[in-house]
Amino acid sequence: MELRPSFQIPALIKSLTDVVLPAVDPANKLALEQGQLVVGMLHLMAQRLPLQYRYDRHELVSYVALSDQLLTQAATITEAAAARQALTEAAADARALLARAGAEPAEIEAANSLLRERVGALITAAATTADAAALRSINTTVMTHAEAQLLRERAWVALQGWEGPAAALPAVETLIAR
Amino acid sequence: MAAVLDKNRPSPEWIAELRRRFPCEAEIDRVLTRKLERRAGPPYAPVSLAQLQAGTEALLKTQLATPFTVRDCRWLSGGASKLQMAFTLDWTPPGAGAVSTPLVLRMEPSEAITETSRLREFQIIKALEGVVPVPPTYWIDARGEYLPYPAIVYGFAEGVTKPSASSSGVSGVGTFMPPQVRETLGQQFVDHLAATHRFDWQRADLSAYDRPAPGTQALEWALNHWERVWEEDANEDVPLMRLTMAWLRRNMPPVDHVSVIHGDYRLGNFLYTEDDLQISAWLDWELAYLGDRHEDLSWCAKRPFGHLAEDGKTFLIGGFLPMADFVARYEQASGLKVDPLRMRYYDIFNNYKAVAIVLATGYRAPRNGKTHQDVLVAWITGIAYSLLDELRSQMAEVL
């Protein structure tokens, strides 16, 4: 899926900077100021988006550590028994979540990209075979995969309106549910 | 993990490998190679009307022996590929009196959603003057010596691309043509396509076009062209595209009559005058080449370039004619047959080409900030997935 923020945000910044803001009436100070702030906010998003997941995971590690320390220190405070119990449960959930939070989004994107490339190379290389049965089998597999893949991608960009409501695309959330 | 090739900084070895793997017409090879060699360079920098005016004046000084004035410069909108500036030239053409001529400067950005040759575009428009309505061509800056990027100057044609009261999406997609214009414009739509395909290109000055041998050479060059574009520009590979190209190469139909192919013949790429419903100019010849007429026939029949009739069932090509009527009129006007098998082949070819343009180049050019409207090009990338799904359905029928 190409339409992701790392691709979209720089295009938004360039359009605003090169075309839109220079055309704003200089007398409209409110519009100028807000336009410049939009550009500034987009720059901040572009810079921080690749770190967002790592930041949140780091914060969670830090809060789990803080929770552990506080639970130890408040172990004998009877007035905090209910709060201690609630925090114990939340910290356990967070620890379990951290155990699943392994690879970074950029690593997953890179792995997808590499697999796409190698799959493509295999398809091209296999196309020259004289083994008709193997070729038919490969064709069927690729076509089946394409159907599900394209349904996800079409659903991802449905808001753009390329296909209209008649396409009745499912919500992408339902297609990528575990 | 193994590194994926960095297409944003192409190495000379990779460029050489692509040129070897995908031999295509010399001028197309030149512009694609130039694109890659420039890719790691700076992004597109905004160009002002004053800069374009100065560049146009510099170009005209090399072409005109008498005094002239470039005035009333203004931007023209429309299209996703090139910058266009309208202006008026006060000048004295050779052998004539002083005149004021409305003109258009059409210039490339640093990288476009379709990387093409201004020389080819200039030559084909000039060759077709008097054959179909085209704007008169005047001058060319083929290598960007006077203007920031390569450009041509041609006559300003009066007219609209869609009814004034009609709305449409980007680049004319989704335009509705009302019933009262369909017959008159639809017949011209067919006649001009027939005339283009019957045009005797052998005697025209088309030095920037390689002349294909009979058989499949024209198609092989075209497949190499678009597969090379896919390889050069695609970010994520798409298995369906690989499968499709393998099928296209295994099933190449020979070309029975080599024609001038417009390459983007459709609603949105011609102007017409609303008072008399006459097509005044066919535009956007940048993808023209010598090949099989079925490419144009299939392309103009694509769903985004037409709409349903009032019965809610009949698809109208270009918003004008049902397929059977369109084919009958075309065969009558051209004397050339429409082969359903080749139509199906070029339906697949055209979707491959369309996806290469919008998903590969449509990603790569704005990724590197190379166009004057990155946000529009990036937006268009989204249409690739419905095109791919149509391609998937087409492939399911032939595999």
Coordinates of C-alpha atoms in Angstrom, one line a residue:
Chain A
M1 CA 0.0 0.0 0.0
E2 CA 1.7 3.2 -1.2
L3 CA -0.6 5.7 0.3
R4 CA 1.0 6.0 3.7
P5 CA 1.9 9.2 5.6
S6 CA 5.6 9.0 4.9
F7 CA 4.7 9.5 1.2
Q8 CA 1.7 11.8 1.6
I9 CA 3.0 14.4 4.1
P10 CA 5.9 15.7 2.1
A11 CA 3.5 16.2 -0.9
L12 CA 1.2 18.2 1.3
I13 CA 4.0 20.3 2.6
K14 CA 5.3 21.0 -0.9
S15 CA 1.9 21.9 -2.2
L16 CA 1.2 24.3 0.7
T17 CA 4.6 25.9 0.6
D18 CA 5.1 26.2 -3.2
V19 CA 1.6 26.9 -4.4
V20 CA -1.0 27.6 -1.8
L21 CA 0.6 29.9 0.8
P22 CA 2.2 32.2 -1.8
A23 CA -1.3 32.7 -3.2
V24 CA -2.9 33.7 0.1
D25 CA -3.9 37.3 0.4
P26 CA -1.0 39.0 2.4
A27 CA -3.7 41.1 4.1
N28 CA -5.3 38.0 5.5
K29 CA -3.1 37.6 8.5
L30 CA -5.2 34.9 10.1
A31 CA -5.1 32.7 7.0
L32 CA -1.4 33.2 6.6
E33 CA -0.6 32.4 10.2
Q34 CA -2.7 29.3 10.2
G35 CA -1.3 28.2 6.8
Q36 CA 2.3 28.5 8.2
L37 CA 1.3 26.6 11.3
V38 CA -0.2 23.8 9.2
V39 CA 3.1 23.5 7.4
G40 CA 5.0 23.5 10.7
M41 CA 2.7 20.9 12.2
L42 CA 3.1 18.7 9.1
H43 CA 6.9 19.0 9.3
L44 CA 6.7 17.9 13.0
M45 CA 4.5 14.9 12.0
A46 CA 6.8 13.9 9.2
Q47 CA 9.8 14.0 11.5
R48 CA 8.3 12.2 14.4
L49 CA 6.0 9.7 12.7
P50 CA 8.8 7.1 12.2
L51 CA 9.5 7.3 15.9
Q52 CA 6.0 7.3 17.2
Y53 CA 5.8 3.5 17.8
R54 CA 9.2 3.4 19.4
Y55 CA 8.3 6.4 21.6
D56 CA 5.1 4.8 22.8
R57 CA 6.8 1.4 23.5
H58 CA 9.6 3.2 25.4
E59 CA 7.0 5.1 27.4
L60 CA 5.3 1.9 28.3
V61 CA 8.5 0.3 29.5
S62 CA 9.1 3.3 31.6
Y63 CA 5.6 3.2 33.2
V64 CA 5.8 -0.5 33.9
A65 CA 9.1 0.1 35.8
L66 CA 7.5 3.0 37.6
S67 CA 4.5 0.8 38.5
D68 CA 6.7 -2.0 39.8
Q69 CA 8.6 0.4 42.0
L70 CA 5.4 2.0 43.4
L71 CA 3.8 -1.3 44.0
T72 CA 6.8 -2.3 46.1
Q73 CA 6.8 0.9 48.0
A74 CA 3.1 0.9 48.7
A75 CA 2.9 -2.8 49.5
T76 CA 2.0 -2.2 53.1
I77 CA -0.2 0.8 52.7
T78 CA -3.7 -0.5 53.5
E79 CA -5.4 2.7 52.3
A80 CA -4.1 1.9 48.8
A81 CA -5.1 -1.7 48.6
A82 CA -7.7 -1.2 45.9
A83 CA -5.5 1.1 43.8
R84 CA -2.6 -1.3 44.2
Q85 CA -4.7 -4.2 42.9
A86 CA -5.9 -2.1 39.9
L87 CA -2.3 -1.1 39.1
T88 CA -1.0 -4.6 39.5
E89 CA -3.5 -5.8 36.9
A90 CA -2.7 -2.9 34.5
A91 CA 1.0 -3.5 34.8
A92 CA 0.7 -7.2 34.1
D93 CA -1.4 -6.4 31.0
A94 CA 1.2 -3.9 29.9
R95 CA 4.1 -6.4 30.4
A96 CA 2.2 -8.9 28.3
L97 CA 1.7 -6.3 25.6
L98 CA 5.4 -5.4 25.6
A99 CA 6.2 -9.0 25.0
R100 CA 4.3 -8.8 21.8
A101 CA 5.6 -5.4 20.7
G102 CA 8.7 -6.5 18.9
A103 CA 9.6 -5.3 15.5
E104 CA 9.3 -1.7 14.4
P105 CA 6.8 -0.6 11.7
A106 CA 9.7 0.4 9.4
E107 CA 11.1 -3.1 9.7
I108 CA 7.8 -4.7 8.8
E109 CA 7.5 -2.3 5.8
A110 CA 11.0 -3.3 4.7
A111 CA 10.3 -7.0 5.1
N112 CA 7.1 -6.6 3.0
S113 CA 9.0 -4.7 0.3
L114 CA 11.7 -7.3 0.1
L115 CA 9.2 -10.2 -0.1
R116 CA 7.3 -8.4 -2.8
E117 CA 10.5 -8.0 -4.8
R118 CA 11.6 -11.6 -4.4
V119 CA 8.1 -12.9 -5.1
G120 CA 8.0 -10.8 -8.3
A121 CA 11.4 -12.1 -9.4
L122 CA 10.2 -15.7 -8.9
I123 CA 7.1 -15.1 -10.9
T124 CA 9.1 -13.6 -13.8
A125 CA 11.7 -16.4 -13.7
A126 CA 9.1 -19.2 -13.5
A127 CA 7.2 -17.7 -16.5
T128 CA 9.8 -19.1 -18.8
T129 CA 9.3 -22.7 -17.8
A130 CA 7.9 -25.4 -20.1
D131 CA 6.2 -27.1 -17.1
A132 CA 2.6 -26.0 -17.9
A133 CA 1.2 -27.6 -14.7
A134 CA 3.6 -25.8 -12.4
L135 CA 2.9 -22.5 -14.2
R136 CA -0.9 -23.0 -13.9
S137 CA -0.5 -23.7 -10.2
I138 CA 1.6 -20.5 -9.7
N139 CA -0.9 -18.4 -11.7
T140 CA -3.7 -19.6 -9.5
T141 CA -1.8 -18.9 -6.3
V142 CA -0.9 -15.4 -7.4
M143 CA -4.4 -14.6 -8.6
T144 CA -6.0 -15.8 -5.3
H145 CA -3.5 -13.7 -3.3
A146 CA -4.2 -10.7 -5.6
E147 CA -7.9 -10.8 -4.9
A148 CA -7.6 -10.5 -1.1
Q149 CA -4.6 -8.0 -1.4
L150 CA -6.5 -5.7 -3.8
L151 CA -9.7 -5.8 -1.7
R152 CA -7.6 -4.5 1.3
E153 CA -5.9 -1.8 -0.9
R154 CA -9.2 -0.7 -2.5
A155 CA -10.8 -0.4 1.0
W156 CA -7.8 1.6 2.2
V157 CA -8.4 4.3 -0.4
A158 CA -12.2 4.1 -0.5
L159 CA -12.6 7.6 0.9
Q160 CA -11.0 8.9 -2.3
G161 CA -14.1 7.8 -4.2
W162 CA -12.6 6.2 -7.2
E163 CA -15.1 3.4 -7.2
G164 CA -18.2 5.0 -5.8
P165 CA -20.7 3.6 -3.3
A166 CA -21.8 0.9 -5.7
A167 CA -18.5 -1.0 -5.1
A168 CA -19.7 -1.6 -1.5
L169 CA -16.2 -2.1 -0.3
P170 CA -16.0 -3.5 3.3
A171 CA -14.4 -1.4 6.0
V172 CA -10.7 -2.0 6.0
E173 CA -10.8 -2.6 9.7
T174 CA -12.7 -5.8 9.1
L175 CA -10.2 -7.0 6.5
I176 CA -7.1 -6.6 8.7
A177 CA -8.6 -7.9 11.9
R178 CA -6.6 -10.7 13.4
Chain B
M1 CA 17.8 -8.3 6.2
A2 CA 18.9 -7.8 2.6
A3 CA 18.7 -4.2 1.3
V4 CA 16.2 -3.3 -1.3
L5 CA 17.6 -1.4 -4.3
D6 CA 17.6 2.4 -3.8
K7 CA 15.8 3.7 -6.8
N8 CA 16.0 7.3 -5.5
R9 CA 19.8 7.2 -6.2
P10 CA 20.2 5.1 -9.3
S11 CA 23.7 3.8 -9.9
P12 CA 25.2 4.0 -13.5
E13 CA 25.4 0.2 -13.4
W14 CA 21.7 -0.2 -12.7
I15 CA 20.7 2.3 -15.4
A16 CA 22.9 0.4 -17.9
E17 CA 21.3 -2.9 -16.9
L18 CA 17.8 -1.5 -17.4
R19 CA 18.7 -0.1 -20.8
R20 CA 20.1 -3.5 -21.8
R21 CA 17.1 -5.5 -20.5
F22 CA 14.5 -3.3 -22.0
P23 CA 15.5 -2.1 -25.4
C24 CA 13.0 0.5 -26.7
E25 CA 12.9 3.4 -29.1
A26 CA 16.0 5.6 -29.1
E27 CA 14.2 8.8 -28.0
I28 CA 12.3 7.0 -25.3
D29 CA 15.5 5.5 -24.1
R30 CA 17.0 8.9 -24.0
V31 CA 14.3 10.5 -21.9
L32 CA 14.0 7.6 -19.5
T33 CA 17.8 7.5 -19.0
R34 CA 17.9 11.3 -18.5
K35 CA 15.2 10.9 -15.9
L36 CA 17.3 8.4 -13.9
E37 CA 20.5 10.3 -14.3
R38 CA 18.8 13.4 -12.8
R39 CA 16.8 11.7 -10.1
A40 CA 19.3 12.1 -7.3
G41 CA 19.4 15.8 -8.1
P42 CA 17.3 18.6 -6.6
P43 CA 13.5 18.5 -6.5
Y44 CA 11.4 20.6 -8.7
A45 CA 11.7 24.3 -7.8
P46 CA 8.7 26.6 -8.3
V47 CA 8.9 28.5 -11.5
S48 CA 7.3 32.0 -11.8
L49 CA 5.4 33.3 -14.8
A50 CA 8.2 36.0 -15.1
Q51 CA 10.8 33.2 -15.4
L52 CA 8.8 31.4 -18.0
Q53 CA 8.2 34.7 -19.9
A54 CA 12.0 35.4 -19.9
G55 CA 12.8 31.8 -21.0
T56 CA 10.2 32.0 -23.8
E57 CA 11.7 35.4 -24.9
A58 CA 15.2 33.8 -24.9
L59 CA 13.9 30.9 -27.1
L60 CA 12.1 33.2 -29.5
K61 CA 15.2 35.4 -29.9
T62 CA 16.9 32.5 -31.5
Q63 CA 14.0 31.9 -33.9
L64 CA 12.7 35.3 -34.9
A65 CA 14.5 37.9 -36.9
T66 CA 12.1 40.8 -36.2
P67 CA 11.1 42.5 -32.9
F68 CA 8.4 40.8 -30.8
T69 CA 6.6 41.1 -27.5
V70 CA 5.5 38.3 -25.1
R71 CA 2.6 39.5 -23.0
D72 CA -0.5 38.5 -20.9
C73 CA 1.2 35.4 -19.5
R74 CA -1.1 33.3 -17.3
W75 CA -1.3 29.8 -16.0
L76 CA -3.4 27.1 -17.6
S77 CA -4.8 24.4 -15.4
G78 CA -5.7 20.8 -16.4
G79 CA -3.8 17.6 -16.7
A80 CA -1.5 15.9 -14.3
S81 CA 1.7 15.9 -16.2
K82 CA 3.0 19.2 -17.7
L83 CA 3.0 23.0 -16.8
Q84 CA 1.2 25.2 -19.3
M85 CA 1.4 29.0 -19.7
A86 CA -0.9 30.9 -22.0
F87 CA 0.4 34.1 -23.5
T88 CA 0.0 36.5 -26.5
L89 CA 2.8 37.1 -28.9
D90 CA 3.0 40.3 -30.9
W91 CA 5.2 39.5 -33.8
T92 CA 5.7 39.6 -37.6
P93 CA 5.6 36.1 -39.1
P94 CA 7.9 35.7 -42.2
G95 CA 6.1 37.1 -45.2
A96 CA 3.2 38.5 -43.3
G97 CA 2.1 41.6 -41.5
A98 CA 2.2 42.3 -37.8
V99 CA -0.1 40.0 -35.8
S100 CA -1.0 39.1 -32.2
T101 CA -1.1 35.3 -31.8
P102 CA -2.4 33.5 -28.7
L103 CA 0.0 30.7 -27.8
V104 CA 0.7 28.1 -25.1
L105 CA 4.0 27.1 -23.6
R106 CA 4.0 23.5 -22.5
M107 CA 6.9 22.6 -20.3
E108 CA 8.0 19.5 -18.3
P109 CA 8.6 19.5 -14.6
S110 CA 11.7 17.9 -13.2
E111 CA 10.0 14.5 -13.4
A112 CA 6.5 14.0 -14.7
I113 CA 3.9 11.3 -14.1
T114 CA 4.6 10.4 -17.7
E115 CA 8.2 11.0 -18.7
T116 CA 8.1 11.8 -22.4
S117 CA 9.9 13.6 -25.2
R118 CA 8.9 17.1 -26.2
L119 CA 10.6 16.5 -29.6
R120 CA 8.3 13.5 -30.3
E121 CA 5.2 15.5 -29.2
F122 CA 6.2 18.5 -31.4
Q123 CA 6.9 16.3 -34.4
I124 CA 3.6 14.3 -34.2
I125 CA 1.4 17.4 -33.7
K126 CA 3.1 19.0 -36.7
A127 CA 2.7 15.9 -38.8
L128 CA -1.0 15.7 -38.1
E129 CA -1.8 19.3 -38.9
G130 CA -4.6 19.1 -41.5
V131 CA -5.3 15.5 -40.7
V132 CA -7.1 16.0 -37.4
P133 CA -7.7 19.2 -35.4
V134 CA -4.5 19.9 -33.6
P135 CA -3.0 23.2 -32.4
P136 CA -0.5 24.7 -34.8
T137 CA 3.1 24.1 -33.6
Y138 CA 5.6 26.8 -33.5
W139 CA 8.9 26.3 -31.6
I140 CA 10.6 23.8 -29.4
D141 CA 13.2 23.9 -26.6
A142 CA 13.9 20.2 -26.8
R143 CA 16.7 20.1 -24.2
G144 CA 15.7 22.9 -21.9
E145 CA 18.4 25.3 -23.1
Y146 CA 16.3 28.4 -22.7
L147 CA 13.6 27.4 -20.3
P148 CA 14.1 25.6 -17.0
Y149 CA 13.0 22.3 -18.6
P150 CA 12.2 21.1 -22.1
A151 CA 9.2 22.8 -23.6
I152 CA 7.2 23.4 -26.8
V153 CA 5.2 26.4 -28.0
Y154 CA 2.0 25.8 -29.9
G155 CA -1.2 27.7 -30.8
F156 CA -3.9 28.4 -28.2
A157 CA -7.0 26.5 -29.3
E158 CA -10.4 27.8 -28.3
G159 CA -12.8 25.4 -26.6
V160 CA -13.7 23.4 -23.5
T161 CA -12.8 19.9 -22.5
K162 CA -16.3 19.3 -21.0
P163 CA -19.6 21.1 -21.0
S164 CA -19.4 24.3 -19.0
A165 CA -22.2 23.1 -16.7
S166 CA -20.6 19.7 -16.2
S167 CA -18.4 18.6 -13.3
S168 CA -15.6 16.1 -13.4
G169 CA -12.7 14.7 -11.5
V170 CA -9.0 15.0 -12.0
S171 CA -7.8 15.1 -15.6
G172 CA -11.4 14.9 -17.0
V173 CA -12.2 11.6 -15.4
G174 CA -15.9 11.2 -14.6
T175 CA -17.2 13.8 -17.1
F176 CA -20.9 13.5 -18.1
M177 CA -21.7 14.3 -21.7
P178 CA -25.4 15.3 -22.1
P179 CA -27.5 13.6 -24.8
Q180 CA -27.7 16.7 -27.1
V181 CA -23.9 16.7 -27.7
R182 CA -23.4 13.0 -28.2
E183 CA -24.1 12.5 -31.9
T184 CA -22.2 15.4 -33.2
L185 CA -19.2 15.1 -31.0
G186 CA -19.3 11.3 -31.0
Q187 CA -19.0 11.1 -34.8
Q188 CA -16.0 13.4 -34.7
F189 CA -14.5 11.4 -31.9
V190 CA -14.6 8.3 -34.1
D191 CA -13.6 10.1 -37.4
H192 CA -10.6 11.7 -35.8
L193 CA -9.4 8.4 -34.4
A194 CA -9.9 6.7 -37.8
A195 CA -8.0 9.5 -39.5
T196 CA -5.1 9.3 -37.1
H197 CA -4.9 5.5 -37.6
R198 CA -5.1 5.8 -41.4
F199 CA -2.5 8.6 -41.5
D200 CA 0.4 7.8 -43.8
W201 CA 3.3 8.3 -41.3
Q202 CA 5.9 6.9 -43.7
R203 CA 6.3 10.2 -45.4
A204 CA 6.1 12.4 -42.3
D205 CA 9.0 14.0 -40.5
L206 CA 9.0 11.7 -37.5
S207 CA 12.8 11.4 -36.9
A208 CA 12.3 11.0 -33.2
Y209 CA 10.2 7.8 -33.8
D210 CA 11.8 4.5 -34.6
R211 CA 10.1 2.7 -37.4
P212 CA 9.0 -0.8 -36.4
A213 CA 9.4 -3.8 -38.7
P214 CA 6.2 -5.7 -39.5
G215 CA 5.1 -8.2 -36.9
T216 CA 5.6 -7.7 -33.2
Q217 CA 8.5 -5.3 -33.0
A218 CA 6.3 -2.2 -32.3
L219 CA 4.6 -4.2 -29.5
E220 CA 7.9 -5.5 -28.1
W221 CA 9.2 -1.9 -27.9
A222 CA 6.0 -0.8 -26.1
L223 CA 6.2 -3.7 -23.6
N224 CA 9.8 -2.9 -22.9
H225 CA 9.0 0.8 -22.5
W226 CA 6.3 0.1 -19.9
E227 CA 8.1 -2.7 -18.1
R228 CA 11.2 -0.5 -17.9
V229 CA 9.0 2.3 -16.4
W230 CA 7.7 -0.1 -13.8
E231 CA 11.2 -1.3 -12.9
E232 CA 12.5 2.2 -12.7
D233 CA 9.8 3.8 -10.6
A234 CA 7.8 1.2 -8.7
N235 CA 8.3 1.3 -4.9
E236 CA 6.5 -1.9 -3.9
D237 CA 6.5 -4.7 -6.4
V238 CA 3.1 -6.2 -7.3
P239 CA 3.0 -9.9 -8.2
L240 CA 0.0 -9.4 -10.5
M241 CA 2.0 -7.0 -12.6
R242 CA 4.7 -9.6 -13.0
L243 CA 2.2 -12.2 -14.0
T244 CA 0.6 -9.8 -16.4
M245 CA 3.8 -8.9 -18.2
A246 CA 4.7 -12.5 -18.6
W247 CA 1.3 -13.2 -20.2
L248 CA 1.6 -10.1 -22.4
R249 CA 5.0 -11.3 -23.7
R250 CA 3.8 -14.9 -24.3
N251 CA 0.7 -13.7 -26.3
M252 CA 1.9 -10.8 -28.5
P253 CA -0.3 -10.4 -31.5
P254 CA 1.4 -9.2 -34.7
V255 CA 0.4 -5.7 -35.8
D256 CA -1.5 -5.9 -39.1
H257 CA -1.3 -2.2 -39.8
V258 CA 1.2 0.1 -38.1
S259 CA -0.7 3.3 -37.1
V260 CA 0.1 6.5 -35.3
I261 CA -1.3 5.8 -31.8
H262 CA -2.3 8.8 -29.8
G263 CA -1.6 6.9 -26.5
D264 CA -4.2 8.8 -24.4
Y265 CA -7.1 9.3 -26.8
R266 CA -10.1 10.0 -24.6
L267 CA -12.6 12.4 -23.2
G268 CA -10.7 15.2 -21.5
N269 CA -7.9 15.3 -24.1
F270 CA -9.7 17.3 -26.8
L271 CA -11.2 20.8 -26.9
Y272 CA -14.5 21.6 -28.6
T273 CA -16.4 24.8 -29.1
E274 CA -19.8 24.8 -27.4
D275 CA -21.7 27.0 -29.9
D276 CA -21.2 24.6 -32.9
L277 CA -20.0 21.4 -31.2
Q278 CA -16.9 21.2 -33.3
I279 CA -13.7 19.6 -31.9
S280 CA -11.1 22.3 -32.2
A281 CA -8.0 20.5 -31.1
W282 CA -6.7 17.1 -29.9
L283 CA -4.2 17.6 -27.1
D284 CA -1.6 15.6 -25.1
W285 CA 0.2 13.7 -27.9
E286 CA 3.1 13.0 -25.6
L287 CA 2.5 9.2 -25.5
A288 CA 2.1 8.8 -29.2
Y289 CA 4.0 6.1 -31.0
L290 CA 3.8 3.8 -34.0
G291 CA 1.8 0.7 -33.1
D292 CA -1.5 -1.2 -33.1
R293 CA -4.7 0.8 -33.3
H294 CA -6.3 -1.5 -30.8
E295 CA -4.4 0.3 -28.0
D296 CA -6.3 3.6 -28.7
L297 CA -9.6 1.8 -29.3
S298 CA -9.3 -0.1 -26.0
W299 CA -8.0 2.9 -24.1
C300 CA -10.8 5.3 -25.0
A301 CA -13.3 2.6 -24.1
K302 CA -12.1 2.4 -20.5
R303 CA -14.8 2.9 -17.8
P304 CA -13.3 6.1 -16.2
F305 CA -13.4 7.8 -19.7
G306 CA -17.2 7.3 -20.3
H307 CA -20.4 6.8 -18.5
L308 CA -23.7 5.0 -18.5
A309 CA -26.6 6.1 -20.7
E310 CA -29.9 7.1 -19.3
D311 CA -31.1 3.5 -19.2
G312 CA -28.5 2.9 -16.4
K313 CA -27.1 -0.1 -18.3
T314 CA -25.5 0.9 -21.6
F315 CA -21.9 2.1 -21.3
L316 CA -21.1 5.0 -23.6
I317 CA -17.5 5.2 -24.8
G318 CA -16.3 8.7 -24.1
G319 CA -19.9 9.5 -23.0
F320 CA -20.9 9.3 -26.6
L321 CA -21.6 5.9 -28.1
P322 CA -22.2 2.3 -27.1
M323 CA -19.4 -0.1 -28.0
A324 CA -21.2 -1.8 -31.0
D325 CA -22.0 1.5 -32.6
F326 CA -18.6 2.9 -31.9
V327 CA -16.9 -0.1 -33.5
A328 CA -19.2 0.0 -36.6
R329 CA -18.6 3.7 -37.1
Y330 CA -14.9 3.2 -36.7
E331 CA -14.6 0.4 -39.2
Q332 CA -16.7 2.4 -41.6
A333 CA -14.6 5.5 -41.2
S334 CA -11.2 3.8 -41.2
G335 CA -11.6 0.8 -43.4
L336 CA -9.8 -1.1 -40.6
K337 CA -11.2 -4.0 -38.7
V338 CA -11.6 -4.2 -35.0
D339 CA -10.5 -7.6 -33.7
P340 CA -12.1 -8.6 -30.4
L341 CA -9.1 -10.8 -29.5
R342 CA -6.7 -7.9 -29.9
M343 CA -9.1 -5.6 -28.1
R344 CA -8.9 -8.0 -25.1
Y345 CA -5.1 -8.1 -25.4
Y346 CA -4.9 -4.3 -25.4
D347 CA -7.4 -4.0 -22.5
I348 CA -4.8 -5.9 -20.5
F349 CA -1.8 -4.0 -22.0
N350 CA -3.6 -0.7 -21.2
N351 CA -4.2 -1.5 -17.6
Y352 CA -0.6 -2.6 -17.1
K353 CA 0.5 0.7 -18.7
A354 CA -2.0 2.7 -16.6
V355 CA -0.9 1.1 -13.4
A356 CA 2.8 1.7 -14.3
I357 CA 2.0 5.3 -14.7
V358 CA -0.2 6.0 -11.6
L359 CA 1.3 3.5 -9.1
A360 CA 5.0 3.4 -10.2
T361 CA 5.8 6.9 -11.6
G362 CA 2.8 8.4 -9.6
Y363 CA 4.7 7.3 -6.5
R364 CA 8.3 8.0 -7.5
A365 CA 8.0 11.5 -8.9
P366 CA 6.3 13.1 -5.8
R367 CA 8.4 10.9 -3.5
N368 CA 11.3 12.9 -4.6
G369 CA 9.5 16.2 -4.9
K370 CA 9.9 16.3 -8.7
T371 CA 6.7 17.8 -10.0
H372 CA 4.8 21.1 -9.8
Q373 CA 1.8 19.4 -8.2
D374 CA 3.1 16.6 -6.1
V375 CA -0.1 16.5 -4.0
L376 CA -2.3 15.9 -7.1
V377 CA 0.1 13.2 -8.5
A378 CA 0.1 11.5 -5.0
W379 CA -3.7 11.6 -4.9
I380 CA -3.9 9.9 -8.3
T381 CA -1.8 7.0 -7.0
G382 CA -5.0 5.8 -5.2
I383 CA -6.8 4.9 -8.4
A384 CA -4.2 2.2 -9.1
Y385 CA -5.9 -0.4 -6.9
S386 CA -9.2 -0.3 -8.8
L387 CA -7.2 -0.5 -12.0
L388 CA -5.3 -3.5 -10.6
D389 CA -8.5 -5.1 -9.6
E390 CA -9.9 -4.7 -13.1
L391 CA -6.6 -6.1 -14.4
R392 CA -7.1 -9.1 -12.1
S393 CA -10.5 -9.8 -13.5
Q394 CA -9.1 -9.5 -17.1
M395 CA -6.3 -11.9 -16.3
A396 CA -8.7 -14.4 -14.7
E397 CA -10.4 -14.6 -18.1
V398 CA -7.3 -15.4 -20.1
L399 CA -5.2 -17.6 -17.8

